[in-house]
C-alpha positions as CSV (number, residue, x, y, z in Angstrom):
1,M,36.6,-44.4,-3.9
2,K,38.0,-40.9,-3.5
3,L,38.5,-39.6,-7.0
4,L,40.6,-36.6,-8.1
5,L,39.6,-35.7,-11.6
6,H,42.2,-33.7,-13.6
7,T,40.1,-31.2,-15.4
8,C,41.2,-29.3,-18.5
9,C,38.1,-27.1,-18.8
10,A,34.5,-26.8,-17.9
11,P,33.0,-28.0,-21.2
12,C,35.0,-31.2,-21.2
13,S,34.1,-31.8,-17.5
14,V,30.3,-31.8,-18.1
15,Y,29.8,-35.3,-19.4
16,C,32.6,-36.7,-17.3
17,I,31.1,-35.4,-14.0
18,D,27.5,-36.3,-15.0
19,S,28.6,-39.8,-16.0
20,L,30.7,-40.4,-12.8
21,R,27.8,-39.1,-10.7
22,D,25.5,-41.5,-12.5
23,E,27.8,-44.3,-11.3
24,G,27.7,-43.0,-7.7
25,I,31.2,-41.5,-7.9
26,E,31.6,-37.9,-6.6
27,P,34.7,-36.5,-8.1
28,T,36.8,-33.6,-6.9
29,V,37.8,-31.4,-9.8
30,Y,41.5,-30.6,-10.1
31,W,42.7,-27.7,-12.2
32,Y,46.4,-28.0,-13.2
33,N,47.1,-26.9,-16.8
34,P,50.4,-25.1,-17.3
35,N,50.2,-26.0,-21.0
36,I,47.3,-23.6,-21.8
37,H,48.4,-20.3,-23.5
38,P,48.2,-17.4,-23.8
39,Y,47.4,-16.2,-20.3
40,M,43.9,-14.8,-21.2
41,E,42.9,-18.2,-22.5
42,Y,44.3,-19.9,-19.4
43,K,42.3,-17.4,-17.3
44,A,39.1,-17.8,-19.3
45,R,39.1,-21.6,-18.9
46,R,40.1,-21.5,-15.3
47,D,37.4,-18.9,-14.4
48,C,34.7,-20.7,-16.3
49,L,35.6,-23.9,-14.5
50,K,35.4,-22.1,-11.1
51,E,31.9,-20.9,-12.0
52,Y,30.7,-24.2,-13.3
53,A,32.0,-26.1,-10.2
54,Q,30.0,-23.7,-8.0
55,M,27.0,-24.1,-10.3
56,I,26.9,-27.9,-10.0
57,N,28.2,-28.0,-6.4
58,V,31.3,-30.1,-7.1
59,K,34.4,-29.7,-4.9
60,A,37.2,-28.0,-6.9
61,I,40.9,-27.5,-6.3
62,F,42.8,-25.0,-8.4
63,E,46.6,-25.3,-8.7
64,E,47.9,-22.2,-10.3
65,E,50.9,-22.5,-12.6
66,Y,50.9,-20.6,-15.8
67,G,54.0,-22.1,-17.2
68,L,54.7,-20.7,-20.7
69,K,58.5,-20.7,-20.4
70,T,58.6,-24.2,-18.8
71,F,56.2,-25.5,-21.4
72,C,58.3,-24.1,-24.3
73,K,61.5,-25.5,-22.9
74,N,59.9,-28.9,-22.7
75,V,58.2,-29.1,-26.1
76,T,60.2,-27.2,-28.7
77,H,62.6,-30.1,-29.3
78,D,59.7,-32.3,-30.5
79,L,56.5,-30.4,-31.3
80,E,54.8,-33.3,-32.9
81,K,54.9,-35.4,-29.7
82,R,54.4,-32.6,-27.3
83,C,51.1,-34.0,-26.0
84,E,52.5,-37.4,-25.1
85,N,56.0,-36.3,-24.1
86,Y,55.0,-33.3,-22.0
87,C,51.4,-32.1,-21.7
88,Y,49.7,-35.4,-20.7
89,K,52.6,-36.4,-18.4
90,V,53.0,-33.2,-16.5
91,R,49.3,-32.9,-15.8
92,L,48.8,-36.5,-14.8
93,E,51.9,-36.6,-12.7
94,Q,50.9,-33.5,-10.7
95,T,47.4,-34.8,-10.3
96,A,48.7,-38.1,-8.9
97,K,51.2,-36.4,-6.7
98,Y,48.5,-34.1,-5.2
99,A,46.1,-37.1,-4.9
100,K,48.7,-39.2,-2.9
101,E,49.6,-36.3,-0.7
102,N,46.0,-35.4,0.1
103,G,44.2,-38.7,0.7
104,Y,42.8,-39.5,-2.7
105,D,43.1,-43.1,-3.9
106,T,42.1,-42.7,-7.5
107,I,42.8,-40.2,-10.4
108,S,41.3,-39.7,-13.8
109,T,41.1,-37.0,-16.4
110,T,38.6,-35.1,-18.5
111,L,41.0,-35.4,-21.4
112,L,39.4,-38.9,-21.9
113,V,36.2,-37.2,-23.2
114,S,37.9,-35.7,-26.3
115,P,38.0,-37.5,-29.6
116,Y,40.9,-35.2,-30.5
117,Q,43.2,-36.6,-27.7
118,K,45.5,-39.6,-28.0
119,H,43.3,-41.8,-25.9
120,E,45.5,-45.0,-25.6
121,I,48.5,-42.9,-24.7
122,L,46.5,-41.1,-22.0
123,K,45.3,-44.4,-20.6
124,R,48.8,-46.0,-20.6
125,Q,50.4,-42.9,-19.0
126,G,47.6,-42.6,-16.4
127,E,48.0,-46.2,-15.4
128,E,51.8,-45.9,-15.2
129,I,51.8,-42.7,-13.2
130,A,49.1,-43.9,-10.8
131,Q,51.0,-47.1,-10.1
132,K,54.1,-45.0,-9.4
133,Y,52.2,-43.2,-6.6
134,G,50.4,-46.3,-5.3
135,I,47.0,-45.2,-6.4
136,E,44.5,-46.2,-9.0
137,F,43.8,-44.7,-12.4
138,L,40.1,-44.8,-13.3
139,Y,39.8,-45.3,-17.0
140,R,36.6,-44.4,-18.7
141,D,36.1,-43.9,-22.4
142,F,34.1,-40.7,-22.0
143,R,34.2,-40.0,-25.8
144,V,30.7,-41.5,-26.2
145,G,29.4,-38.5,-24.4
146,F,31.5,-35.8,-26.0
147,R,28.8,-34.3,-28.2
148,E,26.2,-34.5,-25.5
149,G,28.5,-32.7,-23.0
150,Q,29.4,-30.0,-25.5
151,A,25.8,-29.4,-26.3
152,K,24.9,-29.1,-22.6
153,A,27.9,-26.8,-22.1
154,R,26.7,-24.5,-24.9
155,E,23.1,-24.6,-23.5
156,I,24.2,-23.4,-20.1
157,G,26.6,-20.8,-21.6
158,L,30.0,-22.1,-20.7
159,Y,33.0,-20.6,-22.4
160,M,33.8,-22.8,-25.4
161,Q,37.5,-22.7,-26.4
162,K,38.5,-23.2,-30.0
163,Y,41.7,-25.2,-29.5
164,C,43.2,-27.8,-27.2
165,G,45.2,-25.3,-25.2
166,C,48.8,-24.7,-26.2
167,V,49.9,-22.1,-28.8
168,F,50.9,-24.9,-31.2
169,S,47.4,-26.5,-31.1
170,E,46.0,-23.1,-31.9
171,E,48.3,-23.0,-34.9
172,D,47.1,-26.5,-35.9
173,R,43.6,-25.2,-35.7
174,Y,44.4,-22.8,-38.6
175,A,46.6,-25.2,-40.6
176,K,44.2,-25.4,-43.6
177,Q,43.7,-21.7,-43.7
178,I,47.5,-21.0,-43.4
179,H,48.1,-23.4,-46.3
180,K,45.4,-21.9,-48.4
181,D,46.7,-18.4,-47.7
182,K,50.2,-19.4,-48.9
183,L,48.8,-20.7,-52.2
184,T,46.9,-17.4,-53.0
């Protein structure tokens, strides 16, 4: 198996890579995240992943596309479903396309480690997109190792982001505080 692992950030990759290596699978990390904003957040996550990939000696490919305008054009019509209608699809599609063009036969994603992501939608979309490109989608429910991976990431000093990635998820992070401030 030649696995291209879409990777959203270093902390989320920790358990995924460790778990795959325990299975005898050596992934190639693939950075493609045009949904992460603002730019300094995008840069912090990308640079941390570059450092971590070197630290653990995993092959890494970085596809640069900071896409704020494109992202906004594609999500503002339905913000509540932005993850499933744009963020997941655009990243999985590009991962599958790159995989097919570069000799990988399987894709997966570190998004599967997060208990905050829409897991069944990710699985379904991953399978559909992989099939479209004539490759496989490796499904693993990495959520069982989420806390372990986060603890290890903190222990080794990785940059720990505070929200999923897009500006709207950052707003969601503060929703309770925003509501409380309105009441006072």
